[in-house]
mmCIF file of C-alpha atoms in Angstrom:
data_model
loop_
_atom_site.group_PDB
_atom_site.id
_atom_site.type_symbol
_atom_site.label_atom_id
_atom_site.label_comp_id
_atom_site.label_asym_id
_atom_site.label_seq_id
_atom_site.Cartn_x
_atom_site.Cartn_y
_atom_site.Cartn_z
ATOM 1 C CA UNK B 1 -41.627 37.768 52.075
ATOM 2 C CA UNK B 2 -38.987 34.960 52.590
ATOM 3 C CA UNK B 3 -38.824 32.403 54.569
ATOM 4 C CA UNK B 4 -35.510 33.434 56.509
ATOM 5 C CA UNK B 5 -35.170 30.436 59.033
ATOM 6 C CA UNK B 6 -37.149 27.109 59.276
ATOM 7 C CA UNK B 7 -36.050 23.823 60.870
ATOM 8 C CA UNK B 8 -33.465 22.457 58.760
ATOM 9 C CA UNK B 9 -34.288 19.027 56.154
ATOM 10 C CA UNK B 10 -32.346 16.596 58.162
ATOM 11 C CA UNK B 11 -34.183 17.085 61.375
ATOM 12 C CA UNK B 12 -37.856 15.064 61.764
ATOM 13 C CA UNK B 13 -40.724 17.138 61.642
ATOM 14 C CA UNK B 14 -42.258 15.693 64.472
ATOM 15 C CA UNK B 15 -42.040 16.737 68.439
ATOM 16 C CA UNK B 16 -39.016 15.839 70.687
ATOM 17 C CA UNK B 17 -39.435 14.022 73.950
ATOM 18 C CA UNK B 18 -36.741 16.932 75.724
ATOM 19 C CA UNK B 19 -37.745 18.981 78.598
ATOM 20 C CA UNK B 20 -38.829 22.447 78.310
ATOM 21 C CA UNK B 21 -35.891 24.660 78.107
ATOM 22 C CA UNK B 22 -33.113 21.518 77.473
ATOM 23 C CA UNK B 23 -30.016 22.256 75.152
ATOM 24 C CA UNK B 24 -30.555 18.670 73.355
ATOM 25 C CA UNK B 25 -33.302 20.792 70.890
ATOM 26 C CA UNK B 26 -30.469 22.805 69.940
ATOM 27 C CA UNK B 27 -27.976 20.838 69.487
ATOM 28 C CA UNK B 28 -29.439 18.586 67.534
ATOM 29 C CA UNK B 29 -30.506 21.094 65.500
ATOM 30 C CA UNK B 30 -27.316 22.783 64.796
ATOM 31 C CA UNK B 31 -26.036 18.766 63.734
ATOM 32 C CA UNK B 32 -28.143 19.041 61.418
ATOM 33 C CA UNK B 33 -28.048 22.133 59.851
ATOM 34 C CA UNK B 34 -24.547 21.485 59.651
ATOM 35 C CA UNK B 35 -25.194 18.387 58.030
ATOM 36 C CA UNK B 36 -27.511 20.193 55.629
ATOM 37 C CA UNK B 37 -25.056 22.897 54.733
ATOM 38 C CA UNK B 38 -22.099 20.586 53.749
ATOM 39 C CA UNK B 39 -24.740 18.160 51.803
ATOM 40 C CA UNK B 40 -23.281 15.143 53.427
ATOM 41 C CA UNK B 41 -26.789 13.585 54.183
ATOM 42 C CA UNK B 42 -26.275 10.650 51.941
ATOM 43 C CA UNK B 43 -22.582 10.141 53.556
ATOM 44 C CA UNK B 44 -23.127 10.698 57.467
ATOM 45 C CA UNK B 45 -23.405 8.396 60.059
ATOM 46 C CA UNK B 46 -24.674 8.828 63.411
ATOM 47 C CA UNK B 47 -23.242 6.954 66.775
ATOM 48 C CA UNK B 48 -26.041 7.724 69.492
ATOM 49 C CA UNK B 49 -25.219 7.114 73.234
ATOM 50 C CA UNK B 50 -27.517 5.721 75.782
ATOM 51 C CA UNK B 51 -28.842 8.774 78.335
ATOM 52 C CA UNK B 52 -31.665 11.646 77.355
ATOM 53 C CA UNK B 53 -30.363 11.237 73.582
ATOM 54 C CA UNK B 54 -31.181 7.899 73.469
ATOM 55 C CA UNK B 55 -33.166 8.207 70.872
ATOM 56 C CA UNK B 56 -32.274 10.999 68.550
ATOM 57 C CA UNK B 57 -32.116 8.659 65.108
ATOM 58 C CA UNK B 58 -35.468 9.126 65.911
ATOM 59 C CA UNK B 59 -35.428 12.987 64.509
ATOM 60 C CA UNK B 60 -32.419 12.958 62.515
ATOM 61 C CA UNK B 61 -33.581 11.832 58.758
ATOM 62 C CA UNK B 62 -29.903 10.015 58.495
ATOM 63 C CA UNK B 63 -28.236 7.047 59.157
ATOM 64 C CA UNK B 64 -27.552 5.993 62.712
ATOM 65 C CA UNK B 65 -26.082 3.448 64.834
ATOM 66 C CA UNK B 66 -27.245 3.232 68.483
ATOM 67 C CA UNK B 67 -24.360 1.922 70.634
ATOM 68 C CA UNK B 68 -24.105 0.072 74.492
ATOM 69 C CA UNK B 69 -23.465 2.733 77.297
ATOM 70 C CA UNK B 70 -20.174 4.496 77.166
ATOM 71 C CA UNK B 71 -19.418 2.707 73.697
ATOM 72 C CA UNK B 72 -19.997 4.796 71.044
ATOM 73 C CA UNK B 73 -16.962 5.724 70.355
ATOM 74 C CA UNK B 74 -15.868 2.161 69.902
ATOM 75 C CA UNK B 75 -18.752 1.504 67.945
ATOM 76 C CA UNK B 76 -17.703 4.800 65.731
ATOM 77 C CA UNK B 77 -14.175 3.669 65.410
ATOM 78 C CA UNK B 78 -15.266 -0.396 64.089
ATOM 79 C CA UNK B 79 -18.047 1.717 61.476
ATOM 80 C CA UNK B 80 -15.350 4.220 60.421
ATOM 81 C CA UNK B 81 -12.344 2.169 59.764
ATOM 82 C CA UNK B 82 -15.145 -0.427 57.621
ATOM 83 C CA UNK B 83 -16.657 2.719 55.855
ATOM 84 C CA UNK B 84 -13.584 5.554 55.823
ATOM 85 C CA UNK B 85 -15.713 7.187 53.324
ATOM 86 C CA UNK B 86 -18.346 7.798 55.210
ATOM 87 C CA UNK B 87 -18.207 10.460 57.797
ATOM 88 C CA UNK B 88 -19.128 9.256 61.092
ATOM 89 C CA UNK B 89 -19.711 11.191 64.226
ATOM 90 C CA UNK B 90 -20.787 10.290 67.498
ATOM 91 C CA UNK B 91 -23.454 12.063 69.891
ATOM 92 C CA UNK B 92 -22.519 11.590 73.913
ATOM 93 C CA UNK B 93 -23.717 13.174 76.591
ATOM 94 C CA UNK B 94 -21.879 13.803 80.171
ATOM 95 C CA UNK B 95 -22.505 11.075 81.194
ATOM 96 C CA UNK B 96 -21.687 8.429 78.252
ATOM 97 C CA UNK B 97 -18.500 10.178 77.523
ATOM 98 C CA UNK B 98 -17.367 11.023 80.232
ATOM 99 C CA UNK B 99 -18.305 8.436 82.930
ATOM 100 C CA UNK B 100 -18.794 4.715 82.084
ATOM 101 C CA UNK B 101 -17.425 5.414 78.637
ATOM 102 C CA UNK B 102 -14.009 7.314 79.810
ATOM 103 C CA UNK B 103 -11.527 4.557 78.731
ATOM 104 C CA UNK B 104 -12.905 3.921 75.377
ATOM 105 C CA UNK B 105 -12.893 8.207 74.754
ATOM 106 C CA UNK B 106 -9.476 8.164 75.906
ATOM 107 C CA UNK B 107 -8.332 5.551 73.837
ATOM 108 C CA UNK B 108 -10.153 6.424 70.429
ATOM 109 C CA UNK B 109 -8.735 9.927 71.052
ATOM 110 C CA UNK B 110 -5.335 8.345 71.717
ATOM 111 C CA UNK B 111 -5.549 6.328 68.364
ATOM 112 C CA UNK B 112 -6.528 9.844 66.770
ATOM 113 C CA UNK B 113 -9.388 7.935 64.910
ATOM 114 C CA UNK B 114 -10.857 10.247 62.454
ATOM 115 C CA UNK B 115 -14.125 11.019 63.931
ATOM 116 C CA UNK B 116 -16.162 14.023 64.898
ATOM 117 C CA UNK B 117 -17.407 13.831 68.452
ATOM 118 C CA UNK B 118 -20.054 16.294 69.704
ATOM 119 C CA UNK B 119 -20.191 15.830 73.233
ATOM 120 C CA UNK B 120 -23.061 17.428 75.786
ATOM 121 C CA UNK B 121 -22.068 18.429 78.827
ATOM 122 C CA UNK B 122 -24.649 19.489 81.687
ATOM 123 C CA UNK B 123 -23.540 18.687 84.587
ATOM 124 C CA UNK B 124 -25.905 16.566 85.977
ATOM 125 C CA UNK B 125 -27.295 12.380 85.113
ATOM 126 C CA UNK B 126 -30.816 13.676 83.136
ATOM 127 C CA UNK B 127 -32.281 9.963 81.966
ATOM 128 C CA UNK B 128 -31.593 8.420 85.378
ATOM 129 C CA UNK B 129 -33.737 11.059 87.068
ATOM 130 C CA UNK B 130 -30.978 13.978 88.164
ATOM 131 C CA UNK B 131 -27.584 12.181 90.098
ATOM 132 C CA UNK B 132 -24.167 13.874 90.039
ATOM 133 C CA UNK B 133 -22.352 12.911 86.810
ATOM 134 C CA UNK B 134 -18.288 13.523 87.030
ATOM 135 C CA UNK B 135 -19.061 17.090 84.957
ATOM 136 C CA UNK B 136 -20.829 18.195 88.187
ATOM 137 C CA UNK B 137 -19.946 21.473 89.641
ATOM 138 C CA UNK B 138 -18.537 21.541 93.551
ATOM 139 C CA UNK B 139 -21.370 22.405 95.407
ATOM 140 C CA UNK B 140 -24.166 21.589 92.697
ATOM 141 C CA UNK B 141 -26.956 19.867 94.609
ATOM 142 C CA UNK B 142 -28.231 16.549 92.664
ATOM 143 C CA UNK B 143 -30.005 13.623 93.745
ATOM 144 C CA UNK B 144 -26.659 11.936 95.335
ATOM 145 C CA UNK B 145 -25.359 14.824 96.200
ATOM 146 C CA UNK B 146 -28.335 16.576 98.476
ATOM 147 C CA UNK B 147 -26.060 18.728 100.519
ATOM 148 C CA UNK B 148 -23.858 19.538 97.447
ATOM 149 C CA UNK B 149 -20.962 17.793 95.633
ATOM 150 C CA UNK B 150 -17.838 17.945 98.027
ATOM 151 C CA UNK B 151 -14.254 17.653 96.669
ATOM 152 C CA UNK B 152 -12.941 15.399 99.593
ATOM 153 C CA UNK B 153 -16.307 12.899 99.365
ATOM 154 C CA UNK B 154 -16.588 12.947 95.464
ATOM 155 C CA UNK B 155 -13.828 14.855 93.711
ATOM 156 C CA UNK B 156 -13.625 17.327 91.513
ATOM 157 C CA UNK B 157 -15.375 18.103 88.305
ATOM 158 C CA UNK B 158 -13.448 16.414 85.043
ATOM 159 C CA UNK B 159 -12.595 18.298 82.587
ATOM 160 C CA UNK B 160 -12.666 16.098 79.531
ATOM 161 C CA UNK B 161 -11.799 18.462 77.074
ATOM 162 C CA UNK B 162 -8.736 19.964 79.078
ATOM 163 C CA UNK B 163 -7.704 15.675 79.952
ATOM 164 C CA UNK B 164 -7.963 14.834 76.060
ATOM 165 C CA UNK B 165 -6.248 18.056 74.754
ATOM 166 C CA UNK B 166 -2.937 16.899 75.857
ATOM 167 C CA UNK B 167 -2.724 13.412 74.239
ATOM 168 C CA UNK B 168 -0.869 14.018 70.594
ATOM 169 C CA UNK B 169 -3.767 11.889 68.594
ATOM 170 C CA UNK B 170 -6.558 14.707 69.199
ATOM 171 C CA UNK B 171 -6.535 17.809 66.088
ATOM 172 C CA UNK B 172 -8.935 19.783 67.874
ATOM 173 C CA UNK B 173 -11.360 20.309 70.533
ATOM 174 C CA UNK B 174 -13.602 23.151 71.338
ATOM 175 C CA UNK B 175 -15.866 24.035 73.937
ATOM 176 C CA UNK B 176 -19.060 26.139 72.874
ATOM 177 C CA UNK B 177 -22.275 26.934 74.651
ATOM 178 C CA UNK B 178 -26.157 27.487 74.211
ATOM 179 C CA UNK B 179 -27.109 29.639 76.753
ATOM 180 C CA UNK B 180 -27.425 32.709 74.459
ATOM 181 C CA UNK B 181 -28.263 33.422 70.084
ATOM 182 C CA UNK B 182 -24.897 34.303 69.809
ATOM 183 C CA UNK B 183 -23.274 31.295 71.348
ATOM 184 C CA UNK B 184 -25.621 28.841 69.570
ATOM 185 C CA UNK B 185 -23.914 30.373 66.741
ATOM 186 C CA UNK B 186 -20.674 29.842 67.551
ATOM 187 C CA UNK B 187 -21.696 26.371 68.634
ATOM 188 C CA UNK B 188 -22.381 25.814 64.872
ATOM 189 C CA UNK B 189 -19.289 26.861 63.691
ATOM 190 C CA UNK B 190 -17.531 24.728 65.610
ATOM 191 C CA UNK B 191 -19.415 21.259 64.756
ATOM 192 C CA UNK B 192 -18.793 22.539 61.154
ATOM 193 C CA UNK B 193 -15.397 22.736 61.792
ATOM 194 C CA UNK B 194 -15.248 19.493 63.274
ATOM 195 C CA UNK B 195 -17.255 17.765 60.279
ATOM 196 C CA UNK B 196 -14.433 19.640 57.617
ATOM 197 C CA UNK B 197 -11.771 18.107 59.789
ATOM 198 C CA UNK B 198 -12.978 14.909 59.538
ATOM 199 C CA UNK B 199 -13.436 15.404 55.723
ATOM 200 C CA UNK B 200 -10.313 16.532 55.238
ATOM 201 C CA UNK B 201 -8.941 13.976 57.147
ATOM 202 C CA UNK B 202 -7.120 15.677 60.034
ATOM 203 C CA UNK B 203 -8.153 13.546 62.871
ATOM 204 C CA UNK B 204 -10.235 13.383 66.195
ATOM 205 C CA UNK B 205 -12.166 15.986 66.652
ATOM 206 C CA UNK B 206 -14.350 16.876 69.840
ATOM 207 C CA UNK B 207 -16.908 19.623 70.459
ATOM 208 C CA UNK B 208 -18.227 20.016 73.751
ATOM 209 C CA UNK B 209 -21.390 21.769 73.907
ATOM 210 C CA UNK B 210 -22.474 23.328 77.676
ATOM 211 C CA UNK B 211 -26.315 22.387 78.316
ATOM 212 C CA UNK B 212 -29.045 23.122 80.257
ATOM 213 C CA UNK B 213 -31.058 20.720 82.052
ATOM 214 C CA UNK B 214 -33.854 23.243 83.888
ATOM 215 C CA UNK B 215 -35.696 19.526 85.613
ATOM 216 C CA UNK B 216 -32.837 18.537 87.713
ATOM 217 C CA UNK B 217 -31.016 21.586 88.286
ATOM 218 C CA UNK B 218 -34.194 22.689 89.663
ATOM 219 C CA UNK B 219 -34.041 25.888 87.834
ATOM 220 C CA UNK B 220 -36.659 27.513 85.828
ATOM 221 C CA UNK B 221 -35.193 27.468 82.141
ATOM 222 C CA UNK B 222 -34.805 31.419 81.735
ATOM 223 C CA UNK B 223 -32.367 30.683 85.143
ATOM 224 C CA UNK B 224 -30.847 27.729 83.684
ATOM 225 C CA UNK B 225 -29.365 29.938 81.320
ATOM 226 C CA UNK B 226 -28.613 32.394 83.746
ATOM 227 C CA UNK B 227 -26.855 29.897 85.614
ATOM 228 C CA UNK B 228 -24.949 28.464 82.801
ATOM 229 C CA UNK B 229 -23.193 31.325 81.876
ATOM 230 C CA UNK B 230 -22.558 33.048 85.176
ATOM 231 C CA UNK B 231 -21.849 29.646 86.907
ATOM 232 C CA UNK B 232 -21.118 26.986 84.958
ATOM 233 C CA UNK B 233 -18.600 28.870 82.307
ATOM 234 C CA UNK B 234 -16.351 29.299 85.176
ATOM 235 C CA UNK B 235 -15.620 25.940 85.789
ATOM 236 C CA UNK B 236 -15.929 25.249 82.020
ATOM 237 C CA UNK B 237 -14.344 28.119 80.131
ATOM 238 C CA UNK B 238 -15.493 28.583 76.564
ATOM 239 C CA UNK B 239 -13.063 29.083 73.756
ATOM 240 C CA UNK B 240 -10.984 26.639 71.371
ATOM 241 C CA UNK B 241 -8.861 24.413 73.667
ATOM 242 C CA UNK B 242 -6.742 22.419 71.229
ATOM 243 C CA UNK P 1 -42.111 43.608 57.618
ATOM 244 C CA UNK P 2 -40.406 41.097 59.203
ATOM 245 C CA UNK P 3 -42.059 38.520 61.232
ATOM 246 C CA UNK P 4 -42.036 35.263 63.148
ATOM 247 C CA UNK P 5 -44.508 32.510 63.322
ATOM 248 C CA UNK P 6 -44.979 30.327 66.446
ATOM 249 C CA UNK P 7 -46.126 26.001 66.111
ATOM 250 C CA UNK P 8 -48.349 26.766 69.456
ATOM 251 C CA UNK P 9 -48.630 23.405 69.849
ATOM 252 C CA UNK P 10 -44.927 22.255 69.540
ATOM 253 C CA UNK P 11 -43.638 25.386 71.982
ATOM 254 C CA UNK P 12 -42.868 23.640 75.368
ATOM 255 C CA UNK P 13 -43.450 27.092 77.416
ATOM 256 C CA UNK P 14 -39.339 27.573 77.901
ATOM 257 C CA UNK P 15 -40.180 31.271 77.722
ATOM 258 C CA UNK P 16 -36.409 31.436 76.379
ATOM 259 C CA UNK P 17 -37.634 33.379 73.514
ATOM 260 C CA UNK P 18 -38.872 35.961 75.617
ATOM 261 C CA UNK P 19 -35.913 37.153 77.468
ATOM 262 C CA UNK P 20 -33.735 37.511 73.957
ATOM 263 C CA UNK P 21 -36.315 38.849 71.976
ATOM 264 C CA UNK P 22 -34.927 42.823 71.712
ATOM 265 C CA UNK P 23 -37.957 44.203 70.941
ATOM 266 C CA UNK P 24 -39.758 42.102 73.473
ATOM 267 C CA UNK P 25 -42.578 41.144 71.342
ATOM 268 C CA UNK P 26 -42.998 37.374 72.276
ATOM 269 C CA UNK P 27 -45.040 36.704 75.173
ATOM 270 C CA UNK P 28 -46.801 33.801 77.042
ATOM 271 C CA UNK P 29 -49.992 33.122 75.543
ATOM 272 C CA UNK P 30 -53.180 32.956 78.079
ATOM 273 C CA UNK P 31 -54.513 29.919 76.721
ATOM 274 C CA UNK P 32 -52.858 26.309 77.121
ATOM 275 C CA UNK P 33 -52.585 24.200 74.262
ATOM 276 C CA UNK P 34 -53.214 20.674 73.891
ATOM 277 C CA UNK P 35 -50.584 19.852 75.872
ATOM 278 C CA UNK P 36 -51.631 21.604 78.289
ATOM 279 C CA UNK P 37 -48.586 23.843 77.918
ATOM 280 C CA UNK P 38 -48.609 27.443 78.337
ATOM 281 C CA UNK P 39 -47.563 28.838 74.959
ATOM 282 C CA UNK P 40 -45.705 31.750 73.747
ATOM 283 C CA UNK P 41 -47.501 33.675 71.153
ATOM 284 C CA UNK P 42 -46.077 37.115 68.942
ATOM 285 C CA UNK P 43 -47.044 40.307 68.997
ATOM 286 C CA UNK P 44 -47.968 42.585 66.152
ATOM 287 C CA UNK P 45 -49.254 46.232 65.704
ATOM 288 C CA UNK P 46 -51.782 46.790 68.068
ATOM 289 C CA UNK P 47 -51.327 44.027 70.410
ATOM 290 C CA UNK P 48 -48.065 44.819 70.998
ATOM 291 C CA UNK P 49 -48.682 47.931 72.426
ATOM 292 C CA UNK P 50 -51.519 46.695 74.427
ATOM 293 C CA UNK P 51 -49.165 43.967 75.951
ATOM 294 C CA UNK P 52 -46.414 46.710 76.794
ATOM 295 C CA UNK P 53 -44.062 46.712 74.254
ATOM 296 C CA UNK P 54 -42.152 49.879 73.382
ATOM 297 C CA UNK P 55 -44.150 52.002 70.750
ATOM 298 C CA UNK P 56 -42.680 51.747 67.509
ATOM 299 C CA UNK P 57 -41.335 48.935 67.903
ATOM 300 C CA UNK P 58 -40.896 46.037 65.168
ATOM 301 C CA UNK P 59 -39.834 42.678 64.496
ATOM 302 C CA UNK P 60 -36.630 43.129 62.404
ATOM 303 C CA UNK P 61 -36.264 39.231 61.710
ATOM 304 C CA UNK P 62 -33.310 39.099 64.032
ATOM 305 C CA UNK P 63 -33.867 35.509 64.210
ATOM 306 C CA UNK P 64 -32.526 35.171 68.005
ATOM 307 C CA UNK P 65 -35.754 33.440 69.215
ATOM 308 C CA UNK P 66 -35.125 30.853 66.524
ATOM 309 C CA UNK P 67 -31.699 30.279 67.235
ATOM 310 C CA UNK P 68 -32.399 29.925 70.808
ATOM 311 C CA UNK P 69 -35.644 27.839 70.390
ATOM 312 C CA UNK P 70 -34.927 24.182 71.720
ATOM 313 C CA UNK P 71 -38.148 22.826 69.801
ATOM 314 C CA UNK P 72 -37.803 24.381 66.098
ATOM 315 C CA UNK P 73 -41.208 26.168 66.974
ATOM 316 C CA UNK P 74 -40.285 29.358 65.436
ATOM 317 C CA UNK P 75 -40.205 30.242 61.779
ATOM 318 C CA UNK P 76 -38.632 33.730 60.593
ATOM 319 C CA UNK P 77 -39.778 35.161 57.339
ATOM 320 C CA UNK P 78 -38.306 38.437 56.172
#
C-alpha cells in the first residue's frame, strides 16, 4: 500500500498556532506543495506580512523575510530586484494587503515587479481579535461593526483584485477558494501558475485565496464554509480575473 | 484497501473532514486528546457500521479529507 498523500517536505512537521477550521492550514500547504512540485526550494523566498501569518517562516522549511505592516510588497520588490534569480513571493492577508499596505500593492503592481503574490482574503481583522477589515461584507457583524457594516458609515467592500486588474503592469490575477476539495485544488493550480509566471518572467502576479475565519465570524467551521460559498462568493466571484 | 490515517493529536476538531467525506466514515472521536480537543477518528469494517455508515461502504482513497484538512492531520495510503 502507498502512501498517496502526506504533508508535503517544505512544510514543518510541527503544529500550527491557526484556529480550528482556518484557511491559513491550507494555504500554506498548497505554497508549499507547489514549491515542492517545481523543486524551487533552494531558489524561493518568502515575504511574510504582519496579521495571523505572522509567523509562517516558522513552518515553511525555506527562506523568508518578515516585513513591517502593509510592506511586504516593498520589501519583495528591494529582495527581488537584488536577487532576480531568486523567485520571491509574498504572503498577505486582508488586512496587510489590502488596508495599511494599499499604496505600496498598488504601486508594486503598477511597476509590474515580477513577483508572485498570494493574498488571503477573509473578510474580517483575525490577529487584532475580529474588527471589520475593508474586504468585509455589507452587513457582516465584527467587533466595530456590531450592528453590521453599513455602506453610508463605512463603505463598501474593496475589491482588490477587480482595483489591480485594470492597471497595465499586472499579468494575472486569480481568485480561488477553500471552502470545498475541489476548490483547494483549483487554488493550487493557480499559485502554480503564478510561481511559472514569475519564472518565466511575465510579471506581477496575484492570487487571492477566500478564507475562513470560524472565531470571529462566529460560525462553527462546517458553517464557515457554508457561509463562504453561499455568501461570501457573491461579493467575491471566483474565476480568473486578469 | 484504501485508507486514511488520522495525527489525533494534531486534528483541531474542525469536523471539516466529516461533511466531505462521501462515504461518511470519519467521525468525532469520544475521547479528547491532549489538547483537550475533541478528535476525529476513521472508521473501518465493523465500526463503521456500528457508527451508521452505509453497509458496504469503503474508503476509496479519495483524498478529499486531506485536501480539505487545515492541519496536515490526515495521511492517505492507497
Amino acid at each position: 500500500m502507498d502512501k498517496i498523500f502526506t504533508k508535503p517536505k517544505s512544510l514543518r512537521d510541527i503544529p500550527t498556532h491557526y484556529c480550528p477550521g482556518c484557511g491559513h492550514g491550507v494555504a500554506h500547504r498548497l505554497v508549499c506543495e507547489v514549491v515542492d512540485e517545481l523543486d524551487i526550494r533552494e531558489k524561493v523566498i518568502g515575504v511574510t506580512p504582519i496579521g495571523c501569518a505572522v509567523i509562517a517562516y516558522d513552518y515553511w522549511e525555506f527562506d523568508c523575510c518578515e516585513a513591517a505592516h502593509g510592506r511586504a510588497l516593498a520589501v519583495a520588490t528591494g529582495i527581488k530586484r537584488m536577487r532576480p534569480h531568486n523567485l520571491v513571493f509574498t504572503y498577505q492577508g486582508d488586512g496587510d494587503l489590502a488596508a495599511i499596505g494599499t499604496a505600496e500593492t498598488i504601486h508594486a503592481a503598477n511597476r509590474g515587479e515580477n513577483l508572485t503574490v498570494i493574498f488571503i482574503n477573509n473578510a474580517v481583522y483575525g490577529m487584532t481579535g475580529g474588527q471589520m477589515a475593508p474586504t468585509t461584507l455589507l452587513e457582516q457583524k465584527t467587533a466595530t461593526t456590531p450592528l453590521g457594516r453599513c455602506a453610508k458609515l463605512e463603505g463598501y467592500p474593496l475589491k482588490i483584485s477587480e482595483l489591480l486588474s485594470c492597471l497595465p503592469g499586472v499579468y494575472s490575477i486569480e481568485r480561488v477558494s477553500t471552502d470545498s476539495p475541489a476548490k483547494v485544488l483549483s487554488a493550487k493550480k493557480a499559485i502554480k501558475q503564478a510561481f511559472i509566471n514569475q519564472m518565466e518572467g511575465k510579471g506581477f502576479s496575484l492570487v487571492e485565496i477566500l478564507s475562513a475565519c470560524p472565531t470571529y465570524l462566529g460560525l462553527k467551521p462546517i458553517d464557515s464554509v457554508k457561509w463562504m460559498a453561499e455568501t461570501m462568493t457573491k461579493e467575491f466571484p471566483l474565476g480568473k480575473i486578469k | 484497501m484504501p485508507k486514511i490515517t488520522i495525527d489525533r493529536e494534531r486534528c483541531k476538531g474542525c469536523q471539516l473532514c466529516v461533511i466531505y467525506c462521501p462515504k461518511g466514515l470519519i467521525k468525532p472521536e469520544s475521547r479528547l486528546n491532549k489538547k483537550g480537543i475533541q478528535p476525529v477518528m476513521f472508521l473501518e469494517g465493523a465500526a463503521a457500521k456500528r457508527r451508521g455508515a452505509a453497509s458496504g461502504s469503503n474508503c476509496t482513497g479519495c483524498k478529499f479529507c486531506a485536501l480539505i484538512c487545515p492541519d496536515g492531520a490526515v495521511e492517505v495510503y492507497r
